[in-house]
Amino acid sequence: MHSIPACPVCGSENTYPDGSMFICPDCAHEWNPSEPEATDGDERVVKDSNGNVLADGDCVTLIKDLKLKGSSTVLKVGSKSKPIRLVDGDHEIDCKIDNTSIMLKACFVKKV
Ligand SMILES: [Zn+2]
């Protein structure tokens, strides 16, 4: 272990160790790195901020305002997406909100 891993939930790199646990200050996720994550196989589980499993075709709402990178557009908390598509990467959700295509992190949404 050469460095502290990024948060498996939100991808934040502000994580820090606490005893045998790692803690993410951005989403308050705590995890034990000696417990292997179940990442084998094709089945990728993406969970929303409430821990509900998300699937292609689900609709989600934002739980916080999100500023779009490279623009002054802000997507407001409570904005509802079109049906989502789950993708690889640290932004797991590909969807449209207010006719804007956007990649979202699952920890910033909840399933409708
Ligand atoms: Zn996090």
mmCIF file of N, CA, C and O and ligand atoms in Angstrom:
data_model
loop_
_atom_site.group_PDB
_atom_site.id
_atom_site.type_symbol
_atom_site.label_atom_id
_atom_site.label_comp_id
_atom_site.label_asym_id
_atom_site.label_seq_id
_atom_site.Cartn_x
_atom_site.Cartn_y
_atom_site.Cartn_z
ATOM 1 N N MET A 1 0.854 -1.196 0.000
ATOM 2 C CA MET A 1 0.000 0.000 0.000
ATOM 3 C C MET A 1 0.885 1.240 0.000
ATOM 4 O O MET A 1 1.460 1.610 1.008
ATOM 5 N N HIS A 2 1.055 1.858 -1.122
ATOM 6 C CA HIS A 2 1.939 3.010 -1.225
ATOM 7 C C HIS A 2 1.211 4.320 -1.007
ATOM 8 O O HIS A 2 1.805 5.317 -0.670
ATOM 9 N N SER A 3 -0.067 4.322 -1.219
ATOM 10 C CA SER A 3 -0.810 5.565 -1.054
ATOM 11 C C SER A 3 -2.223 5.238 -0.606
ATOM 12 O O SER A 3 -2.658 4.104 -0.656
ATOM 13 N N ILE A 4 -2.903 6.254 -0.198
ATOM 14 C CA ILE A 4 -4.284 6.074 0.242
ATOM 15 C C ILE A 4 -5.176 6.000 -0.980
ATOM 16 O O ILE A 4 -5.097 6.864 -1.849
ATOM 17 N N PRO A 5 -5.973 4.975 -1.060
ATOM 18 C CA PRO A 5 -6.821 4.852 -2.256
ATOM 19 C C PRO A 5 -7.899 5.915 -2.295
ATOM 20 O O PRO A 5 -8.324 6.428 -1.254
ATOM 21 N N ALA A 6 -8.323 6.247 -3.484
ATOM 22 C CA ALA A 6 -9.440 7.175 -3.637
ATOM 23 C C ALA A 6 -10.713 6.524 -3.107
ATOM 24 O O ALA A 6 -10.814 5.300 -3.035
ATOM 25 N N CYS A 7 -11.636 7.360 -2.730
ATOM 26 C CA CYS A 7 -12.906 6.865 -2.191
ATOM 27 C C CYS A 7 -13.618 6.001 -3.236
ATOM 28 O O CYS A 7 -13.810 6.444 -4.357
ATOM 29 N N PRO A 8 -13.998 4.771 -2.871
ATOM 30 C CA PRO A 8 -14.688 3.905 -3.848
ATOM 31 C C PRO A 8 -16.107 4.363 -4.140
ATOM 32 O O PRO A 8 -16.718 3.909 -5.095
ATOM 33 N N VAL A 9 -16.627 5.254 -3.322
ATOM 34 C CA VAL A 9 -18.012 5.706 -3.524
ATOM 35 C C VAL A 9 -18.061 6.929 -4.428
ATOM 36 O O VAL A 9 -18.759 6.954 -5.427
ATOM 37 N N CYS A 10 -17.280 7.975 -4.071
ATOM 38 C CA CYS A 10 -17.396 9.215 -4.842
ATOM 39 C C CYS A 10 -16.131 9.546 -5.610
ATOM 40 O O CYS A 10 -16.111 10.511 -6.351
ATOM 41 N N GLY A 11 -15.046 8.760 -5.419
ATOM 42 C CA GLY A 11 -13.840 8.997 -6.181
ATOM 43 C C GLY A 11 -12.963 10.099 -5.625
ATOM 44 O O GLY A 11 -11.944 10.454 -6.212
ATOM 45 N N SER A 12 -13.333 10.663 -4.487
ATOM 46 C CA SER A 12 -12.550 11.730 -3.881
ATOM 47 C C SER A 12 -11.171 11.217 -3.479
ATOM 48 O O SER A 12 -11.022 10.082 -3.040
ATOM 49 N N GLU A 13 -10.171 12.060 -3.607
ATOM 50 C CA GLU A 13 -8.827 11.687 -3.179
ATOM 51 C C GLU A 13 -8.464 12.337 -1.856
ATOM 52 O O GLU A 13 -7.313 12.299 -1.429
ATOM 53 N N ASN A 14 -9.437 12.948 -1.189
ATOM 54 C CA ASN A 14 -9.191 13.565 0.115
ATOM 55 C C ASN A 14 -9.314 12.553 1.250
ATOM 56 O O ASN A 14 -9.534 12.917 2.400
ATOM 57 N N THR A 15 -9.178 11.300 0.934
ATOM 58 C CA THR A 15 -9.369 10.247 1.922
ATOM 59 C C THR A 15 -8.206 10.207 2.905
ATOM 60 O O THR A 15 -7.095 10.635 2.594
ATOM 61 N N TYR A 16 -8.474 9.699 4.105
ATOM 62 C CA TYR A 16 -7.408 9.561 5.090
ATOM 63 C C TYR A 16 -7.633 8.306 5.914
ATOM 64 O O TYR A 16 -8.758 7.839 6.071
ATOM 65 N N PRO A 17 -6.534 7.739 6.443
ATOM 66 C CA PRO A 17 -6.664 6.514 7.226
ATOM 67 C C PRO A 17 -7.065 6.826 8.664
ATOM 68 O O PRO A 17 -6.717 7.862 9.217
ATOM 69 N N ASP A 18 -7.832 5.925 9.262
ATOM 70 C CA ASP A 18 -8.195 6.026 10.672
ATOM 71 C C ASP A 18 -8.157 4.618 11.230
ATOM 72 O O ASP A 18 -9.086 3.851 11.058
ATOM 73 N N GLY A 19 -7.033 4.298 11.881
ATOM 74 C CA GLY A 19 -6.852 2.919 12.323
ATOM 75 C C GLY A 19 -6.771 2.000 11.120
ATOM 76 O O GLY A 19 -6.004 2.256 10.203
ATOM 77 N N SER A 20 -7.591 0.972 11.099
ATOM 78 C CA SER A 20 -7.591 0.039 9.970
ATOM 79 C C SER A 20 -8.577 0.471 8.894
ATOM 80 O O SER A 20 -8.718 -0.188 7.882
ATOM 81 N N MET A 21 -9.238 1.609 9.123
ATOM 82 C CA MET A 21 -10.249 2.063 8.174
ATOM 83 C C MET A 21 -9.721 3.242 7.363
ATOM 84 O O MET A 21 -8.805 3.941 7.774
ATOM 85 N N PHE A 22 -10.350 3.455 6.214
ATOM 86 C CA PHE A 22 -10.167 4.695 5.481
ATOM 87 C C PHE A 22 -11.461 5.486 5.547
ATOM 88 O O PHE A 22 -12.542 4.908 5.570
ATOM 89 N N ILE A 23 -11.327 6.789 5.563
ATOM 90 C CA ILE A 23 -12.498 7.652 5.673
ATOM 91 C C ILE A 23 -12.450 8.683 4.562
ATOM 92 O O ILE A 23 -11.396 9.256 4.269
ATOM 93 N N CYS A 24 -13.613 8.920 3.945
ATOM 94 C CA CYS A 24 -13.744 9.956 2.918
ATOM 95 C C CYS A 24 -14.489 11.140 3.529
ATOM 96 O O CYS A 24 -15.636 11.006 3.931
ATOM 97 N N PRO A 25 -13.857 12.303 3.613
ATOM 98 C CA PRO A 25 -14.534 13.462 4.193
ATOM 99 C C PRO A 25 -15.595 14.053 3.272
ATOM 100 O O PRO A 25 -16.442 14.812 3.724
ATOM 101 N N ASP A 26 -15.549 13.702 2.000
ATOM 102 C CA ASP A 26 -16.481 14.334 1.057
ATOM 103 C C ASP A 26 -17.862 13.690 1.077
ATOM 104 O O ASP A 26 -18.867 14.373 0.941
ATOM 105 N N CYS A 27 -17.904 12.355 1.244
ATOM 106 C CA CYS A 27 -19.220 11.703 1.251
ATOM 107 C C CYS A 27 -19.431 10.904 2.527
ATOM 108 O O CYS A 27 -20.433 10.225 2.667
ATOM 109 N N ALA A 28 -18.453 10.980 3.461
ATOM 110 C CA ALA A 28 -18.561 10.324 4.754
ATOM 111 C C ALA A 28 -18.530 8.808 4.658
ATOM 112 O O ALA A 28 -18.900 8.114 5.594
ATOM 113 N N HIS A 29 -18.054 8.288 3.516
ATOM 114 C CA HIS A 29 -17.928 6.841 3.377
ATOM 115 C C HIS A 29 -16.727 6.356 4.194
ATOM 116 O O HIS A 29 -15.685 6.996 4.228
ATOM 117 N N GLU A 30 -16.901 5.234 4.889
ATOM 118 C CA GLU A 30 -15.802 4.597 5.612
ATOM 119 C C GLU A 30 -15.694 3.180 5.101
ATOM 120 O O GLU A 30 -16.685 2.514 4.880
ATOM 121 N N TRP A 31 -14.465 2.723 4.917
ATOM 122 C CA TRP A 31 -14.333 1.345 4.472
ATOM 123 C C TRP A 31 -13.032 0.750 4.983
ATOM 124 O O TRP A 31 -12.111 1.470 5.372
ATOM 125 N N ASN A 32 -12.998 -0.562 4.994
ATOM 126 C CA ASN A 32 -11.835 -1.305 5.454
ATOM 127 C C ASN A 32 -11.113 -1.860 4.237
ATOM 128 O O ASN A 32 -11.647 -2.708 3.539
ATOM 129 N N PRO A 33 -9.890 -1.364 3.972
ATOM 130 C CA PRO A 33 -9.213 -1.762 2.738
ATOM 131 C C PRO A 33 -8.829 -3.236 2.721
ATOM 132 O O PRO A 33 -8.528 -3.783 1.668
ATOM 133 N N SER A 34 -8.807 -3.902 3.883
ATOM 134 C CA SER A 34 -8.442 -5.319 3.889
ATOM 135 C C SER A 34 -9.621 -6.189 3.499
ATOM 136 O O SER A 34 -9.467 -7.385 3.286
ATOM 137 N N GLU A 35 -10.802 -5.583 3.416
ATOM 138 C CA GLU A 35 -11.952 -6.322 2.896
ATOM 139 C C GLU A 35 -12.034 -6.068 1.408
ATOM 140 O O GLU A 35 -12.314 -4.954 0.982
ATOM 141 N N PRO A 36 -11.755 -7.071 0.616
ATOM 142 C CA PRO A 36 -11.737 -6.832 -0.845
ATOM 143 C C PRO A 36 -13.101 -6.407 -1.351
ATOM 144 O O PRO A 36 -14.118 -6.957 -0.959
ATOM 145 N N GLU A 37 -13.083 -5.412 -2.229
ATOM 146 C CA GLU A 37 -14.316 -4.977 -2.866
ATOM 147 C C GLU A 37 -14.747 -6.052 -3.855
ATOM 148 O O GLU A 37 -13.935 -6.660 -4.525
ATOM 149 N N ALA A 38 -16.018 -6.263 -3.947
ATOM 150 C CA ALA A 38 -16.531 -7.265 -4.879
ATOM 151 C C ALA A 38 -16.590 -6.672 -6.266
ATOM 152 O O ALA A 38 -17.637 -6.248 -6.739
ATOM 153 N N THR A 39 -15.438 -6.591 -6.911
ATOM 154 C CA THR A 39 -15.386 -5.957 -8.228
ATOM 155 C C THR A 39 -15.138 -6.962 -9.328
ATOM 156 O O THR A 39 -14.990 -6.582 -10.481
ATOM 157 N N ASP A 40 -15.067 -8.248 -8.974
ATOM 158 C CA ASP A 40 -14.840 -9.245 -10.018
ATOM 159 C C ASP A 40 -16.076 -9.413 -10.880
ATOM 160 O O ASP A 40 -17.192 -9.212 -10.431
ATOM 161 N N GLY A 41 -15.842 -9.820 -12.111
ATOM 162 C CA GLY A 41 -16.971 -10.090 -12.978
ATOM 163 C C GLY A 41 -17.494 -8.839 -13.631
ATOM 164 O O GLY A 41 -17.028 -7.736 -13.388
ATOM 165 N N ASP A 42 -18.480 -9.023 -14.450
ATOM 166 C CA ASP A 42 -19.030 -7.920 -15.218
ATOM 167 C C ASP A 42 -20.056 -7.129 -14.428
ATOM 168 O O ASP A 42 -20.331 -5.991 -14.752
ATOM 169 N N GLU A 43 -20.619 -7.750 -13.440
ATOM 170 C CA GLU A 43 -21.730 -7.129 -12.729
ATOM 171 C C GLU A 43 -21.195 -6.006 -11.867
ATOM 172 O O GLU A 43 -20.490 -6.210 -10.886
ATOM 173 N N ARG A 44 -21.512 -4.797 -12.244
ATOM 174 C CA ARG A 44 -21.030 -3.640 -11.532
ATOM 175 C C ARG A 44 -22.216 -3.044 -10.798
ATOM 176 O O ARG A 44 -23.249 -2.755 -11.401
ATOM 177 N N VAL A 45 -22.059 -2.887 -9.508
ATOM 178 C CA VAL A 45 -23.167 -2.370 -8.719
ATOM 179 C C VAL A 45 -22.928 -0.890 -8.455
ATOM 180 O O VAL A 45 -21.919 -0.500 -7.876
ATOM 181 N N VAL A 46 -23.852 -0.063 -8.918
ATOM 182 C CA VAL A 46 -23.790 1.374 -8.672
ATOM 183 C C VAL A 46 -24.940 1.719 -7.747
ATOM 184 O O VAL A 46 -26.090 1.376 -8.011
ATOM 185 N N LYS A 47 -24.605 2.384 -6.653
ATOM 186 C CA LYS A 47 -25.630 2.732 -5.674
ATOM 187 C C LYS A 47 -25.768 4.234 -5.557
ATOM 188 O O LYS A 47 -24.778 4.959 -5.629
ATOM 189 N N ASP A 48 -26.999 4.672 -5.336
ATOM 190 C CA ASP A 48 -27.232 6.102 -5.160
ATOM 191 C C ASP A 48 -26.895 6.521 -3.736
ATOM 192 O O ASP A 48 -26.381 5.733 -2.938
ATOM 193 N N SER A 49 -27.186 7.769 -3.423
ATOM 194 C CA SER A 49 -26.791 8.305 -2.122
ATOM 195 C C SER A 49 -27.508 7.615 -0.971
ATOM 196 O O SER A 49 -27.069 7.677 0.175
ATOM 197 N N ASN A 50 -28.620 6.938 -1.263
ATOM 198 C CA ASN A 50 -29.339 6.220 -0.218
ATOM 199 C C ASN A 50 -28.982 4.746 -0.180
ATOM 200 O O ASN A 50 -29.558 3.991 0.602
ATOM 201 N N GLY A 51 -28.054 4.332 -1.048
ATOM 202 C CA GLY A 51 -27.664 2.923 -1.067
ATOM 203 C C GLY A 51 -28.559 2.058 -1.927
ATOM 204 O O GLY A 51 -28.441 0.847 -1.915
ATOM 205 N N ASN A 52 -29.475 2.693 -2.689
ATOM 206 C CA ASN A 52 -30.315 1.922 -3.611
ATOM 207 C C ASN A 52 -29.512 1.600 -4.862
ATOM 208 O O ASN A 52 -28.786 2.445 -5.374
ATOM 209 N N VAL A 53 -29.659 0.387 -5.350
ATOM 210 C CA VAL A 53 -28.927 -0.023 -6.539
ATOM 211 C C VAL A 53 -29.557 0.615 -7.767
ATOM 212 O O VAL A 53 -30.778 0.578 -7.945
ATOM 213 N N LEU A 54 -28.713 1.219 -8.596
ATOM 214 C CA LEU A 54 -29.173 1.869 -9.815
ATOM 215 C C LEU A 54 -28.969 0.942 -11.010
ATOM 216 O O LEU A 54 -28.008 0.172 -11.048
ATOM 217 N N ALA A 55 -29.865 1.048 -11.965
ATOM 218 C CA ALA A 55 -29.761 0.246 -13.178
ATOM 219 C C ALA A 55 -30.055 1.130 -14.382
ATOM 220 O O ALA A 55 -30.649 2.207 -14.254
ATOM 221 N N ASP A 56 -29.631 0.654 -15.563
ATOM 222 C CA ASP A 56 -29.956 1.374 -16.795
ATOM 223 C C ASP A 56 -31.464 1.615 -16.852
ATOM 224 O O ASP A 56 -32.255 0.720 -16.558
ATOM 225 N N GLY A 57 -31.853 2.816 -17.240
ATOM 226 C CA GLY A 57 -33.271 3.116 -17.394
ATOM 227 C C GLY A 57 -33.909 3.724 -16.166
ATOM 228 O O GLY A 57 -35.036 4.212 -16.243
ATOM 229 N N ASP A 58 -33.215 3.686 -15.035
ATOM 230 C CA ASP A 58 -33.737 4.370 -13.857
ATOM 231 C C ASP A 58 -33.678 5.879 -14.068
ATOM 232 O O ASP A 58 -32.866 6.376 -14.852
ATOM 233 N N CYS A 59 -34.532 6.598 -13.348
ATOM 234 C CA CYS A 59 -34.446 8.048 -13.317
ATOM 235 C C CYS A 59 -33.974 8.465 -11.927
ATOM 236 O O CYS A 59 -34.303 7.822 -10.933
ATOM 237 N N VAL A 60 -33.212 9.539 -11.892
ATOM 238 C CA VAL A 60 -32.651 10.001 -10.626
ATOM 239 C C VAL A 60 -32.895 11.494 -10.479
ATOM 240 O O VAL A 60 -33.138 12.202 -11.465
ATOM 241 N N THR A 61 -32.828 11.974 -9.250
ATOM 242 C CA THR A 61 -32.827 13.410 -9.007
ATOM 243 C C THR A 61 -31.547 13.783 -8.288
ATOM 244 O O THR A 61 -30.952 12.972 -7.567
ATOM 245 N N LEU A 62 -31.140 15.037 -8.472
ATOM 246 C CA LEU A 62 -29.928 15.529 -7.823
ATOM 247 C C LEU A 62 -30.204 15.800 -6.348
ATOM 248 O O LEU A 62 -31.269 16.307 -5.997
ATOM 249 N N ILE A 63 -29.250 15.483 -5.504
ATOM 250 C CA ILE A 63 -29.395 15.790 -4.081
ATOM 251 C C ILE A 63 -28.604 17.040 -3.710
ATOM 252 O O ILE A 63 -28.597 17.455 -2.561
ATOM 253 N N LYS A 64 -27.911 17.637 -4.676
ATOM 254 C CA LYS A 64 -27.234 18.909 -4.441
ATOM 255 C C LYS A 64 -27.105 19.654 -5.765
ATOM 256 O O LYS A 64 -27.205 19.053 -6.825
ATOM 257 N N ASP A 65 -26.912 20.950 -5.685
ATOM 258 C CA ASP A 65 -26.658 21.714 -6.903
ATOM 259 C C ASP A 65 -25.330 21.258 -7.509
ATOM 260 O O ASP A 65 -24.350 21.079 -6.796
ATOM 261 N N LEU A 66 -25.332 21.092 -8.816
ATOM 262 C CA LEU A 66 -24.096 20.712 -9.488
ATOM 263 C C LEU A 66 -23.791 21.731 -10.573
ATOM 264 O O LEU A 66 -24.617 21.987 -11.439
ATOM 265 N N LYS A 67 -22.587 22.287 -10.501
ATOM 266 C CA LYS A 67 -22.141 23.229 -11.520
ATOM 267 C C LYS A 67 -21.554 22.434 -12.667
ATOM 268 O O LYS A 67 -20.761 21.521 -12.461
ATOM 269 N N LEU A 68 -21.961 22.762 -13.877
ATOM 270 C CA LEU A 68 -21.412 22.076 -15.032
ATOM 271 C C LEU A 68 -20.011 22.598 -15.318
ATOM 272 O O LEU A 68 -19.793 23.804 -15.363
ATOM 273 N N LYS A 69 -19.117 21.649 -15.533
ATOM 274 C CA LYS A 69 -17.745 22.041 -15.851
ATOM 275 C C LYS A 69 -17.711 22.872 -17.117
ATOM 276 O O LYS A 69 -18.339 22.531 -18.114
ATOM 277 N N GLY A 70 -16.964 23.947 -17.092
ATOM 278 C CA GLY A 70 -16.758 24.727 -18.295
ATOM 279 C C GLY A 70 -17.934 25.593 -18.687
ATOM 280 O O GLY A 70 -17.983 26.092 -19.799
ATOM 281 N N SER A 71 -18.899 25.752 -17.804
ATOM 282 C CA SER A 71 -20.011 26.646 -18.112
ATOM 283 C C SER A 71 -20.535 27.237 -16.817
ATOM 284 O O SER A 71 -20.137 26.848 -15.734
ATOM 285 N N SER A 72 -21.449 28.192 -16.963
ATOM 286 C CA SER A 72 -22.020 28.803 -15.773
ATOM 287 C C SER A 72 -23.333 28.139 -15.390
ATOM 288 O O SER A 72 -24.014 28.580 -14.479
ATOM 289 N N THR A 73 -23.686 27.083 -16.118
ATOM 290 C CA THR A 73 -24.945 26.395 -15.844
ATOM 291 C C THR A 73 -24.856 25.640 -14.528
ATOM 292 O O THR A 73 -23.869 24.967 -14.250
ATOM 293 N N VAL A 74 -25.894 25.800 -13.725
ATOM 294 C CA VAL A 74 -25.975 25.033 -12.484
ATOM 295 C C VAL A 74 -27.238 24.198 -12.529
ATOM 296 O O VAL A 74 -28.329 24.712 -12.761
ATOM 297 N N LEU A 75 -27.079 22.903 -12.360
ATOM 298 C CA LEU A 75 -28.232 22.018 -12.258
ATOM 299 C C LEU A 75 -28.682 22.014 -10.811
ATOM 300 O O LEU A 75 -27.897 21.735 -9.912
ATOM 301 N N LYS A 76 -29.939 22.330 -10.622
ATOM 302 C CA LYS A 76 -30.438 22.546 -9.263
ATOM 303 C C LYS A 76 -30.738 21.223 -8.568
ATOM 304 O O LYS A 76 -31.129 20.251 -9.212
ATOM 305 N N VAL A 77 -30.591 21.259 -7.255
ATOM 306 C CA VAL A 77 -31.004 20.117 -6.444
ATOM 307 C C VAL A 77 -32.463 19.791 -6.747
ATOM 308 O O VAL A 77 -33.288 20.696 -6.897
ATOM 309 N N GLY A 78 -32.777 18.523 -6.900
ATOM 310 C CA GLY A 78 -34.139 18.110 -7.211
ATOM 311 C C GLY A 78 -34.408 17.964 -8.701
ATOM 312 O O GLY A 78 -35.455 17.465 -9.087
ATOM 313 N N SER A 79 -33.450 18.403 -9.546
ATOM 314 C CA SER A 79 -33.627 18.231 -10.988
ATOM 315 C C SER A 79 -33.717 16.748 -11.310
ATOM 316 O O SER A 79 -32.952 15.940 -10.813
ATOM 317 N N LYS A 80 -34.656 16.409 -12.184
ATOM 318 C CA LYS A 80 -34.871 14.999 -12.508
ATOM 319 C C LYS A 80 -34.241 14.675 -13.850
ATOM 320 O O LYS A 80 -34.340 15.455 -14.796
ATOM 321 N N SER A 81 -33.608 13.518 -13.914
ATOM 322 C CA SER A 81 -32.939 13.105 -15.145
ATOM 323 C C SER A 81 -33.896 12.343 -16.046
ATOM 324 O O SER A 81 -34.934 11.855 -15.613
ATOM 325 N N LYS A 82 -33.512 12.251 -17.325
ATOM 326 C CA LYS A 82 -34.096 11.257 -18.209
ATOM 327 C C LYS A 82 -33.548 9.902 -17.766
ATOM 328 O O LYS A 82 -32.606 9.840 -16.972
ATOM 329 N N PRO A 83 -34.087 8.813 -18.325
ATOM 330 C CA PRO A 83 -33.551 7.492 -17.946
ATOM 331 C C PRO A 83 -32.038 7.436 -18.109
ATOM 332 O O PRO A 83 -31.500 7.881 -19.121
ATOM 333 N N ILE A 84 -31.374 6.892 -17.113
ATOM 334 C CA ILE A 84 -29.913 6.926 -17.067
ATOM 335 C C ILE A 84 -29.306 5.715 -17.761
ATOM 336 O O ILE A 84 -29.979 4.716 -17.998
ATOM 337 N N ARG A 85 -28.022 5.854 -18.034
ATOM 338 C CA ARG A 85 -27.232 4.738 -18.527
ATOM 339 C C ARG A 85 -26.002 4.652 -17.638
ATOM 340 O O ARG A 85 -25.366 5.671 -17.375
ATOM 341 N N LEU A 86 -25.686 3.461 -17.166
ATOM 342 C CA LEU A 86 -24.521 3.295 -16.300
ATOM 343 C C LEU A 86 -23.288 3.053 -17.155
ATOM 344 O O LEU A 86 -23.324 2.294 -18.118
ATOM 345 N N VAL A 87 -22.206 3.730 -16.802
ATOM 346 C CA VAL A 87 -20.975 3.635 -17.574
ATOM 347 C C VAL A 87 -19.807 3.389 -16.633
ATOM 348 O O VAL A 87 -19.927 3.560 -15.410
ATOM 349 N N ASP A 88 -18.672 2.996 -17.206
ATOM 350 C CA ASP A 88 -17.463 2.823 -16.416
ATOM 351 C C ASP A 88 -16.868 4.179 -16.096
ATOM 352 O O ASP A 88 -17.165 5.173 -16.729
ATOM 353 N N GLY A 89 -16.016 4.196 -15.075
ATOM 354 C CA GLY A 89 -15.352 5.435 -14.724
ATOM 355 C C GLY A 89 -15.852 5.952 -13.395
ATOM 356 O O GLY A 89 -16.736 5.366 -12.775
ATOM 357 N N ASP A 90 -15.281 7.076 -12.957
ATOM 358 C CA ASP A 90 -15.640 7.564 -11.629
ATOM 359 C C ASP A 90 -16.949 8.342 -11.650
ATOM 360 O O ASP A 90 -17.534 8.597 -10.605
ATOM 361 N N HIS A 91 -17.423 8.733 -12.833
ATOM 362 C CA HIS A 91 -18.773 9.273 -12.952
ATOM 363 C C HIS A 91 -19.618 8.166 -13.580
ATOM 364 O O HIS A 91 -19.534 7.931 -14.786
ATOM 365 N N GLU A 92 -20.423 7.510 -12.750
ATOM 366 C CA GLU A 92 -21.023 6.251 -13.193
ATOM 367 C C GLU A 92 -22.285 6.426 -14.017
ATOM 368 O O GLU A 92 -22.763 5.487 -14.627
ATOM 369 N N ILE A 93 -22.851 7.617 -13.988
ATOM 370 C CA ILE A 93 -24.169 7.807 -14.581
ATOM 371 C C ILE A 93 -24.080 8.751 -15.771
ATOM 372 O O ILE A 93 -23.583 9.870 -15.657
ATOM 373 N N ASP A 94 -24.565 8.284 -16.917
ATOM 374 C CA ASP A 94 -24.637 9.091 -18.127
ATOM 375 C C ASP A 94 -26.110 9.372 -18.370
ATOM 376 O O ASP A 94 -26.900 8.443 -18.514
ATOM 377 N N CYS A 95 -26.500 10.644 -18.380
ATOM 378 C CA CYS A 95 -27.929 10.942 -18.529
ATOM 379 C C CYS A 95 -28.110 12.348 -19.052
ATOM 380 O O CYS A 95 -27.150 13.083 -19.295
ATOM 381 N N LYS A 96 -29.355 12.718 -19.205
ATOM 382 C CA LYS A 96 -29.707 14.068 -19.611
ATOM 383 C C LYS A 96 -30.550 14.708 -18.534
ATOM 384 O O LYS A 96 -31.493 14.090 -18.035
ATOM 385 N N ILE A 97 -30.225 15.926 -18.192
ATOM 386 C CA ILE A 97 -31.050 16.730 -17.287
ATOM 387 C C ILE A 97 -31.240 18.082 -17.951
ATOM 388 O O ILE A 97 -30.257 18.712 -18.377
ATOM 389 N N ASP A 98 -32.497 18.513 -18.039
ATOM 390 C CA ASP A 98 -32.792 19.784 -18.705
ATOM 391 C C ASP A 98 -32.183 19.837 -20.096
ATOM 392 O O ASP A 98 -31.611 20.839 -20.510
ATOM 393 N N ASN A 99 -32.257 18.717 -20.823
ATOM 394 C CA ASN A 99 -31.728 18.619 -22.184
ATOM 395 C C ASN A 99 -30.221 18.788 -22.256
ATOM 396 O O ASN A 99 -29.662 19.020 -23.323
ATOM 397 N N THR A 100 -29.541 18.686 -21.116
ATOM 398 C CA THR A 100 -28.088 18.752 -21.094
ATOM 399 C C THR A 100 -27.545 17.361 -20.805
ATOM 400 O O THR A 100 -27.927 16.736 -19.817
ATOM 401 N N SER A 101 -26.668 16.879 -21.678
ATOM 402 C CA SER A 101 -26.021 15.601 -21.416
ATOM 403 C C SER A 101 -24.978 15.793 -20.330
ATOM 404 O O SER A 101 -24.169 16.716 -20.392
ATOM 405 N N ILE A 102 -24.982 14.918 -19.356
ATOM 406 C CA ILE A 102 -24.096 15.102 -18.227
ATOM 407 C C ILE A 102 -23.703 13.752 -17.656
ATOM 408 O O ILE A 102 -24.469 12.792 -17.714
ATOM 409 N N MET A 103 -22.479 13.712 -17.121
ATOM 410 C CA MET A 103 -22.020 12.541 -16.387
ATOM 411 C C MET A 103 -22.120 12.879 -14.912
ATOM 412 O O MET A 103 -21.643 13.911 -14.466
ATOM 413 N N LEU A 104 -22.729 11.987 -14.157
ATOM 414 C CA LEU A 104 -22.931 12.240 -12.735
ATOM 415 C C LEU A 104 -22.263 11.170 -11.901
ATOM 416 O O LEU A 104 -22.115 10.037 -12.312
ATOM 417 N N LYS A 105 -21.904 11.572 -10.693
ATOM 418 C CA LYS A 105 -21.470 10.591 -9.713
ATOM 419 C C LYS A 105 -22.696 10.091 -8.953
ATOM 420 O O LYS A 105 -23.568 10.879 -8.581
ATOM 421 N N ALA A 106 -22.723 8.799 -8.738
ATOM 422 C CA ALA A 106 -23.910 8.198 -8.109
ATOM 423 C C ALA A 106 -24.157 8.746 -6.712
ATOM 424 O O ALA A 106 -25.292 8.774 -6.244
ATOM 425 N N CYS A 107 -23.109 9.215 -6.038
ATOM 426 C CA CYS A 107 -23.286 9.686 -4.665
ATOM 427 C C CYS A 107 -23.991 11.044 -4.627
ATOM 428 O O CYS A 107 -24.344 11.515 -3.543
ATOM 429 N N PHE A 108 -24.204 11.683 -5.775
ATOM 430 C CA PHE A 108 -24.873 12.994 -5.795
ATOM 431 C C PHE A 108 -26.326 12.890 -6.248
ATOM 432 O O PHE A 108 -26.967 13.898 -6.499
ATOM 433 N N VAL A 109 -26.820 11.670 -6.411
ATOM 434 C CA VAL A 109 -28.198 11.506 -6.882
ATOM 435 C C VAL A 109 -28.957 10.534 -5.994
ATOM 436 O O VAL A 109 -28.373 9.818 -5.189
ATOM 437 N N LYS A 110 -30.262 10.554 -6.159
ATOM 438 C CA LYS A 110 -31.060 9.480 -5.576
ATOM 439 C C LYS A 110 -32.075 9.010 -6.606
ATOM 440 O O LYS A 110 -32.534 9.782 -7.449
ATOM 441 N N LYS A 111 -32.383 7.733 -6.499
ATOM 442 C CA LYS A 111 -33.316 7.099 -7.431
ATOM 443 C C LYS A 111 -34.718 7.658 -7.215
ATOM 444 O O LYS A 111 -35.123 7.885 -6.089
ATOM 445 N N VAL A 112 -35.423 7.886 -8.335
ATOM 446 C CA VAL A 112 -36.785 8.418 -8.225
ATOM 447 C C VAL A 112 -37.754 7.265 -7.972
ATOM 448 O O VAL A 112 -37.698 6.253 -8.657
HETATM 449 ZN ZN ZN B 1 -16.350 9.650 -0.925
#
